[in-house]
Amino acid sequence: MSDRPNKVVIDEELCKQCELCVVVCPVHALRISDRINTKGFHPAELYEYDKCIMCGFCAMTCPERAIAVYRPEVQKA
Amino acid sequence: MKVVYERPKTLEKVTNHYCPGCHHGILHALIAEVLDEMGLAEKAVGVAPVGCAVLAYNYLDIDWIEAPHGRAVAIATGIKLAHPDVLVFTYQGDGDAAAIGLAETMYGAIRGVNVTTFLYNNAIYGMTGGQMAPTTLLGMKTTTSPYGRDAKREGYPLKMAETIALQGGTAFSARTALFNPKMIMETKKRIRQVFELQMKGAGFTFLEVVGTCPTNWGMSPVDATKFAETEMVKTFPLGVYKELKEVE
């Protein structure tokens, strides 16, 4: 996981588990994780890394603005 | 690495006090994004209401004044008269701008005060525990209308964007929503438009935003967003009701 460039970075302490990002994701790449943050919520996580198309809808919808989205440079063969 | 989306600089990095899934957070962030993009954060003064958004001054890194209940436009008028070159906006809920502060909001529009008002309309009094608001939909159950709002008993929902659009001093009046990415982008476009109109000195600019209140509607955030998309827009049709094309 760590060797791949970041696509969706979620600040787990800010997340309030509202699931709006999970529902809005057009490729269903997000889900609610099993971890618990200090507020007692289960933060969202990116679990289908390869499916993510980096559209930014999750970040745009997040009421906490806990999500940052990056588009890694494409390696041309 | 190309940045698709990062937290706007003007939005303070703190957890907001809103319930999970409340659309207030989205509207705060959109205002912060537009202020960042237009470079107006140093020149902006916000007027916070009484209601759920009462702590808005903790979240946006600009100058704020906290107004007495409903009196946000009156205070904004004073700021604008003292400092005509600053960007003044009020951020109000429907209990603040459409109920107790209806006179102030209306006279802002009638006098054509050059300020911007954002009205977050979620059809309920959120902070006080879900009482019926002037904007509550017909048939909607709240703690003070437990059998649903009946037009014969409690009257009809107040439509602010249309009402404000009828007044002579209004430069811009529109209603948008935040229930999907398309509408969020539309809302951001409108926020930019009202700020541009204000900087040109056009007159009173008004943007009503249809939002949700998952806690007091008794729904999950996802269901509340669907309710806003399917039910709220029937009573509160989205669109631009008045738009001044040319500013002298």
Tab-separated table of C-alpha atoms in Angstrom:
chain	number	residue	atom	x	y	z
A	1	MET	CA	0.000	0.000	0.000
A	2	SER	CA	2.747	2.426	0.971
A	3	ASP	CA	4.686	2.139	-2.296
A	4	ARG	CA	1.711	3.338	-4.335
A	5	PRO	CA	1.142	7.090	-4.793
A	6	ASN	CA	-1.705	8.605	-2.797
A	7	LYS	CA	-5.031	9.046	-4.527
A	8	VAL	CA	-7.525	9.661	-1.722
A	9	VAL	CA	-6.189	10.850	1.638
A	10	ILE	CA	-8.768	10.816	4.430
A	11	ASP	CA	-8.114	12.610	7.723
A	12	GLU	CA	-9.628	9.963	9.956
A	13	GLU	CA	-9.860	12.236	12.993
A	14	LEU	CA	-12.119	14.669	11.121
A	15	CYS	CA	-14.434	11.975	9.707
A	16	LYS	CA	-17.913	11.656	11.257
A	17	GLN	CA	-19.068	8.531	9.414
A	18	CYS	CA	-21.924	10.215	7.548
A	19	GLU	CA	-21.344	7.925	4.520
A	20	LEU	CA	-22.075	10.693	2.005
A	21	CYS	CA	-18.722	10.021	0.289
A	22	VAL	CA	-19.428	6.277	0.143
A	23	VAL	CA	-22.770	6.884	-1.575
A	24	VAL	CA	-21.547	9.562	-3.986
A	25	CYS	CA	-18.539	7.556	-5.263
A	26	PRO	CA	-19.359	6.598	-8.883
A	27	VAL	CA	-17.120	3.492	-8.832
A	28	HIS	CA	-17.882	2.307	-5.262
A	29	ALA	CA	-14.257	2.474	-4.171
A	30	LEU	CA	-14.904	3.783	-0.650
A	31	ARG	CA	-16.306	2.078	2.413
A	32	ILE	CA	-16.662	2.555	6.166
A	33	SER	CA	-13.673	0.980	7.932
A	34	ASP	CA	-13.573	-1.125	11.111
A	35	ARG	CA	-11.232	1.317	12.857
A	36	ILE	CA	-12.506	3.801	15.441
A	37	ASN	CA	-11.318	7.398	15.759
A	38	THR	CA	-11.142	9.392	18.999
A	39	LYS	CA	-14.694	10.702	18.531
A	40	GLY	CA	-16.016	7.136	18.331
A	41	PHE	CA	-16.858	7.116	14.615
A	42	HIS	CA	-15.739	4.586	12.047
A	43	PRO	CA	-13.899	6.671	9.426
A	44	ALA	CA	-14.306	6.091	5.691
A	45	GLU	CA	-11.449	4.466	3.768
A	46	LEU	CA	-10.393	3.804	0.188
A	47	TYR	CA	-10.395	0.026	-0.191
A	48	GLU	CA	-10.532	-0.398	-3.982
A	49	TYR	CA	-7.382	1.557	-4.918
A	50	ASP	CA	-7.364	0.455	-8.556
A	51	LYS	CA	-11.013	1.347	-9.124
A	52	CYS	CA	-10.580	4.967	-7.978
A	53	ILE	CA	-10.758	7.402	-10.895
A	54	MET	CA	-9.772	10.446	-8.773
A	55	CYS	CA	-12.883	12.415	-9.739
A	56	GLY	CA	-12.920	14.308	-6.442
A	57	PHE	CA	-16.649	13.809	-5.806
A	58	CYS	CA	-15.995	12.429	-2.305
A	59	ALA	CA	-13.916	15.467	-1.353
A	60	MET	CA	-16.504	17.837	-2.798
A	61	THR	CA	-19.343	16.161	-0.879
A	62	CYS	CA	-17.564	15.731	2.472
A	63	PRO	CA	-19.173	18.156	4.977
A	64	GLU	CA	-16.038	17.977	7.156
A	65	ARG	CA	-13.634	18.471	4.235
A	66	ALA	CA	-11.650	15.525	5.637
A	67	ILE	CA	-10.742	14.221	2.174
A	68	ALA	CA	-7.960	15.335	-0.181
A	69	VAL	CA	-7.706	13.873	-3.687
A	70	TYR	CA	-4.533	13.689	-5.792
A	71	ARG	CA	-3.915	12.523	-9.347
A	72	PRO	CA	-0.571	10.695	-9.645
A	73	GLU	CA	1.583	11.327	-12.739
A	74	VAL	CA	0.894	8.757	-15.437
A	75	GLN	CA	4.020	6.806	-16.505
A	76	LYS	CA	4.100	6.719	-20.290
A	77	ALA	CA	5.353	3.427	-21.651
B	1	MET	CA	1.240	14.641	-8.433
B	2	LYS	CA	-1.682	16.837	-9.436
B	3	VAL	CA	-3.990	18.094	-6.721
B	4	VAL	CA	-7.644	17.371	-7.510
B	5	TYR	CA	-8.959	18.597	-4.184
B	6	GLU	CA	-7.427	19.892	-0.970
B	7	ARG	CA	-8.960	21.562	2.063
B	8	PRO	CA	-9.259	25.332	1.390
B	9	LYS	CA	-6.833	27.523	3.358
B	10	THR	CA	-9.528	29.826	4.717
B	11	LEU	CA	-11.334	26.876	6.303
B	12	GLU	CA	-9.800	26.350	9.758
B	13	LYS	CA	-8.569	22.831	10.374
B	14	VAL	CA	-10.901	22.034	13.245
B	15	THR	CA	-13.752	19.578	13.607
B	16	ASN	CA	-17.012	21.465	13.180
B	17	HIS	CA	-19.842	21.007	15.669
B	18	TYR	CA	-22.460	20.058	13.079
B	19	CYS	CA	-24.137	16.653	13.215
B	20	PRO	CA	-22.742	13.992	10.862
B	21	GLY	CA	-23.957	14.557	7.306
B	22	CYS	CA	-25.210	18.128	7.847
B	23	HIS	CA	-24.859	20.213	4.696
B	24	HIS	CA	-23.774	23.299	6.661
B	25	GLY	CA	-20.189	22.006	6.428
B	26	ILE	CA	-20.364	21.864	2.632
B	27	LEU	CA	-21.655	25.443	2.390
B	28	HIS	CA	-18.937	26.691	4.773
B	29	ALA	CA	-16.278	25.003	2.670
B	30	LEU	CA	-17.696	26.346	-0.612
B	31	ILE	CA	-17.627	29.918	0.736
B	32	ALA	CA	-14.022	29.331	1.891
B	33	GLU	CA	-13.055	27.980	-1.541
B	34	VAL	CA	-14.563	30.959	-3.372
B	35	LEU	CA	-12.905	33.445	-0.971
B	36	ASP	CA	-9.562	31.702	-1.572
B	37	GLU	CA	-9.967	31.670	-5.345
B	38	MET	CA	-11.011	35.331	-5.507
B	39	GLY	CA	-8.336	36.373	-2.986
B	40	LEU	CA	-10.947	38.148	-0.868
B	41	ALA	CA	-10.347	36.428	2.477
B	42	GLU	CA	-8.485	39.486	3.796
B	43	LYS	CA	-11.312	41.822	2.790
B	44	ALA	CA	-14.263	39.690	3.878
B	45	VAL	CA	-16.456	40.261	6.918
B	46	GLY	CA	-19.035	37.638	7.835
B	47	VAL	CA	-22.052	38.108	10.064
B	48	ALA	CA	-22.965	34.953	11.984
B	49	PRO	CA	-26.596	34.275	12.943
B	50	VAL	CA	-28.247	32.660	15.928
B	51	GLY	CA	-29.006	29.058	15.093
B	52	CYS	CA	-26.905	26.072	14.158
B	53	ALA	CA	-24.415	28.284	12.296
B	54	VAL	CA	-23.852	30.475	15.378
B	55	LEU	CA	-20.277	29.179	15.688
B	56	ALA	CA	-19.426	29.813	12.029
B	57	TYR	CA	-16.742	32.264	13.190
B	58	ASN	CA	-14.720	29.304	14.462
B	59	TYR	CA	-14.499	27.733	11.029
B	60	LEU	CA	-13.725	30.430	8.478
B	61	ASP	CA	-10.500	32.382	8.950
B	62	ILE	CA	-11.965	35.829	8.167
B	63	ASP	CA	-13.406	38.660	10.260
B	64	TRP	CA	-16.768	37.908	11.847
B	65	ILE	CA	-19.440	39.610	13.899
B	66	GLU	CA	-22.054	37.658	15.811
B	67	ALA	CA	-25.465	39.303	15.373
B	68	PRO	CA	-28.438	39.195	17.749
B	69	HIS	CA	-31.124	36.762	16.641
B	70	GLY	CA	-32.384	37.737	13.189
B	71	ARG	CA	-30.512	41.032	12.988
B	72	ALA	CA	-27.680	39.917	10.709
B	73	VAL	CA	-28.629	42.056	7.700
B	74	ALA	CA	-29.043	45.130	9.928
B	75	ILE	CA	-25.512	44.651	11.281
B	76	ALA	CA	-24.169	43.952	7.779
B	77	THR	CA	-25.735	47.249	6.628
B	78	GLY	CA	-23.778	49.075	9.324
B	79	ILE	CA	-20.495	47.411	8.363
B	80	LYS	CA	-21.067	48.213	4.688
B	81	LEU	CA	-21.831	51.881	5.411
B	82	ALA	CA	-18.670	52.231	7.518
B	83	HIS	CA	-16.434	50.274	5.135
B	84	PRO	CA	-17.877	50.317	1.599
B	85	ASP	CA	-14.891	48.481	0.123
B	86	VAL	CA	-15.097	45.281	2.191
B	87	LEU	CA	-17.019	42.174	1.212
B	88	VAL	CA	-19.868	41.738	3.700
B	89	PHE	CA	-21.989	38.622	3.839
B	90	THR	CA	-24.447	37.162	6.316
B	91	TYR	CA	-24.751	33.439	6.867
B	92	GLN	CA	-28.186	32.615	8.239
B	93	GLY	CA	-30.518	29.719	8.784
B	94	ASP	CA	-34.219	29.710	8.008
B	95	GLY	CA	-35.150	30.385	11.633
B	96	ASP	CA	-32.927	33.457	11.654
B	97	ALA	CA	-33.481	35.033	8.225
B	98	ALA	CA	-37.007	33.812	7.447
B	99	ALA	CA	-38.699	33.840	10.869
B	100	ILE	CA	-37.482	36.303	13.519
B	101	GLY	CA	-35.341	38.269	11.083
B	102	LEU	CA	-37.778	38.424	8.159
B	103	ALA	CA	-38.159	42.209	8.529
B	104	GLU	CA	-34.384	42.779	8.426
B	105	THR	CA	-33.895	40.473	5.446
B	106	MET	CA	-36.836	42.031	3.609
B	107	TYR	CA	-35.685	45.607	4.257
B	108	GLY	CA	-32.207	44.666	3.117
B	109	ALA	CA	-33.798	43.766	-0.201
B	110	ILE	CA	-36.182	46.742	-0.281
B	111	ARG	CA	-33.415	49.262	0.456
B	112	GLY	CA	-30.980	47.515	-1.874
B	113	VAL	CA	-28.205	47.278	0.710
B	114	ASN	CA	-25.050	46.110	-1.029
B	115	VAL	CA	-24.515	42.942	1.038
B	116	THR	CA	-24.892	39.211	0.434
B	117	THR	CA	-27.158	36.905	2.412
B	118	PHE	CA	-26.784	33.133	2.430
B	119	LEU	CA	-29.919	31.410	3.680
B	120	TYR	CA	-29.457	27.780	4.650
B	121	ASN	CA	-32.976	26.364	4.378
B	122	ASN	CA	-33.490	22.978	6.011
B	123	ALA	CA	-37.206	23.431	6.767
B	124	ILE	CA	-36.805	23.053	10.537
B	125	TYR	CA	-35.354	24.770	13.610
B	126	GLY	CA	-32.240	22.676	14.055
B	127	MET	CA	-30.462	24.067	17.101
B	128	THR	CA	-33.510	24.269	19.389
B	129	GLY	CA	-34.527	20.669	18.768
B	130	GLY	CA	-36.599	20.355	15.614
B	131	GLN	CA	-39.562	22.728	15.957
B	132	MET	CA	-41.675	23.796	12.999
B	133	ALA	CA	-40.178	26.657	10.977
B	134	PRO	CA	-41.961	28.970	8.493
B	135	THR	CA	-40.296	26.908	5.786
B	136	THR	CA	-41.453	23.499	7.062
B	137	LEU	CA	-43.042	21.442	4.270
B	138	LEU	CA	-46.752	20.621	4.347
B	139	GLY	CA	-47.298	17.289	6.100
B	140	MET	CA	-43.829	17.317	7.658
B	141	LYS	CA	-43.711	16.080	11.252
B	142	THR	CA	-41.777	18.196	13.737
B	143	THR	CA	-41.865	18.396	17.536
B	144	THR	CA	-44.401	21.253	17.391
B	145	SER	CA	-46.434	19.767	14.526
B	146	PRO	CA	-46.558	16.096	15.567
B	147	TYR	CA	-49.382	15.243	13.126
B	148	GLY	CA	-47.696	16.958	10.214
B	149	ARG	CA	-47.979	20.592	9.117
B	150	ASP	CA	-51.517	21.385	8.003
B	151	ALA	CA	-52.063	24.416	5.757
B	152	LYS	CA	-55.409	25.199	7.456
B	153	ARG	CA	-53.796	25.381	10.874
B	154	GLU	CA	-50.212	26.535	10.325
B	155	GLY	CA	-50.272	28.065	6.864
B	156	TYR	CA	-48.006	27.459	3.909
B	157	PRO	CA	-44.193	27.213	3.629
B	158	LEU	CA	-42.462	30.556	3.128
B	159	LYS	CA	-40.594	30.826	-0.173
B	160	MET	CA	-37.791	33.249	0.454
B	161	ALA	CA	-35.931	33.294	-2.874
B	162	GLU	CA	-39.123	34.206	-4.787
B	163	THR	CA	-40.174	36.788	-2.188
B	164	ILE	CA	-36.795	38.527	-2.169
B	165	ALA	CA	-36.671	38.477	-5.980
B	166	LEU	CA	-39.802	40.680	-6.107
B	167	GLN	CA	-38.153	43.557	-4.241
B	168	GLY	CA	-36.677	46.470	-6.154
B	169	GLY	CA	-33.286	46.618	-4.461
B	170	THR	CA	-32.442	42.980	-5.131
B	171	ALA	CA	-29.645	42.430	-7.629
B	172	PHE	CA	-29.613	38.649	-7.457
B	173	SER	CA	-31.870	36.023	-5.932
B	174	ALA	CA	-31.553	32.293	-6.513
B	175	ARG	CA	-32.129	28.949	-4.882
B	176	THR	CA	-29.625	26.113	-5.130
B	177	ALA	CA	-29.005	22.870	-3.243
B	178	LEU	CA	-26.177	20.608	-2.093
B	179	PHE	CA	-27.527	17.088	-2.595
B	180	ASN	CA	-25.191	15.946	-5.395
B	181	PRO	CA	-21.843	17.016	-6.903
B	182	LYS	CA	-23.546	18.796	-9.786
B	183	MET	CA	-25.592	20.975	-7.456
B	184	ILE	CA	-22.542	21.593	-5.230
B	185	MET	CA	-20.646	22.937	-8.261
B	186	GLU	CA	-23.690	25.009	-9.253
B	187	THR	CA	-23.852	26.465	-5.721
B	188	LYS	CA	-20.156	27.337	-5.851
B	189	LYS	CA	-20.698	29.106	-9.169
B	190	ARG	CA	-23.554	31.122	-7.661
B	191	ILE	CA	-21.500	32.052	-4.570
B	192	ARG	CA	-18.807	33.415	-6.878
B	193	GLN	CA	-21.456	35.292	-8.859
B	194	VAL	CA	-22.995	36.976	-5.791
B	195	PHE	CA	-19.562	38.003	-4.491
B	196	GLU	CA	-18.662	39.466	-7.889
B	197	LEU	CA	-21.961	41.365	-8.004
B	198	GLN	CA	-21.376	42.739	-4.527
B	199	MET	CA	-17.864	43.929	-5.384
B	200	LYS	CA	-19.394	45.771	-8.367
B	201	GLY	CA	-21.906	47.411	-6.018
B	202	ALA	CA	-24.988	45.888	-7.623
B	203	GLY	CA	-27.294	45.798	-4.604
B	204	PHE	CA	-28.761	43.151	-2.312
B	205	THR	CA	-27.703	39.635	-3.331
B	206	PHE	CA	-29.501	36.632	-1.893
B	207	LEU	CA	-28.704	32.945	-2.199
B	208	GLU	CA	-31.010	30.382	-0.638
B	209	VAL	CA	-29.437	26.944	-0.261
B	210	VAL	CA	-31.639	23.911	0.334
B	211	GLY	CA	-29.915	21.775	2.957
B	212	THR	CA	-30.645	18.895	5.273
B	213	CYS	CA	-31.088	18.301	8.991
B	214	PRO	CA	-30.596	14.536	9.413
B	215	THR	CA	-30.930	14.613	13.215
B	216	ASN	CA	-34.205	16.502	13.448
B	217	TRP	CA	-35.724	14.943	10.334
B	218	GLY	CA	-35.033	11.593	12.011
B	219	MET	CA	-33.167	10.165	9.021
B	220	SER	CA	-29.706	8.916	8.196
B	221	PRO	CA	-27.528	11.479	6.368
B	222	VAL	CA	-27.923	9.514	3.129
B	223	ASP	CA	-31.742	9.357	3.447
B	224	ALA	CA	-31.865	13.050	4.371
B	225	THR	CA	-29.888	13.929	1.238
B	226	LYS	CA	-32.357	11.863	-0.832
B	227	PHE	CA	-35.286	13.600	0.898
B	228	ALA	CA	-33.840	16.984	-0.042
B	229	GLU	CA	-33.442	15.831	-3.642
B	230	THR	CA	-36.925	14.344	-4.012
B	231	GLU	CA	-39.237	16.189	-1.569
B	232	MET	CA	-37.678	19.534	-0.663
B	233	VAL	CA	-37.247	20.635	-4.286
B	234	LYS	CA	-40.991	20.112	-4.929
B	235	THR	CA	-41.858	22.905	-2.501
B	236	PHE	CA	-38.660	24.877	-3.093
B	237	PRO	CA	-37.958	24.784	-6.851
B	238	LEU	CA	-34.309	25.444	-7.670
B	239	GLY	CA	-33.350	28.205	-10.048
B	240	VAL	CA	-32.441	31.855	-10.496
B	241	TYR	CA	-35.348	34.195	-9.735
B	242	LYS	CA	-33.721	37.548	-10.324
B	243	GLU	CA	-30.445	38.412	-11.958
B	244	LEU	CA	-29.290	41.907	-12.751
B	245	LYS	CA	-27.596	41.704	-16.144
B	246	GLU	CA	-25.984	45.124	-16.257
B	247	VAL	CA	-24.593	46.946	-13.277
B	248	GLU	CA	-24.260	50.715	-13.483
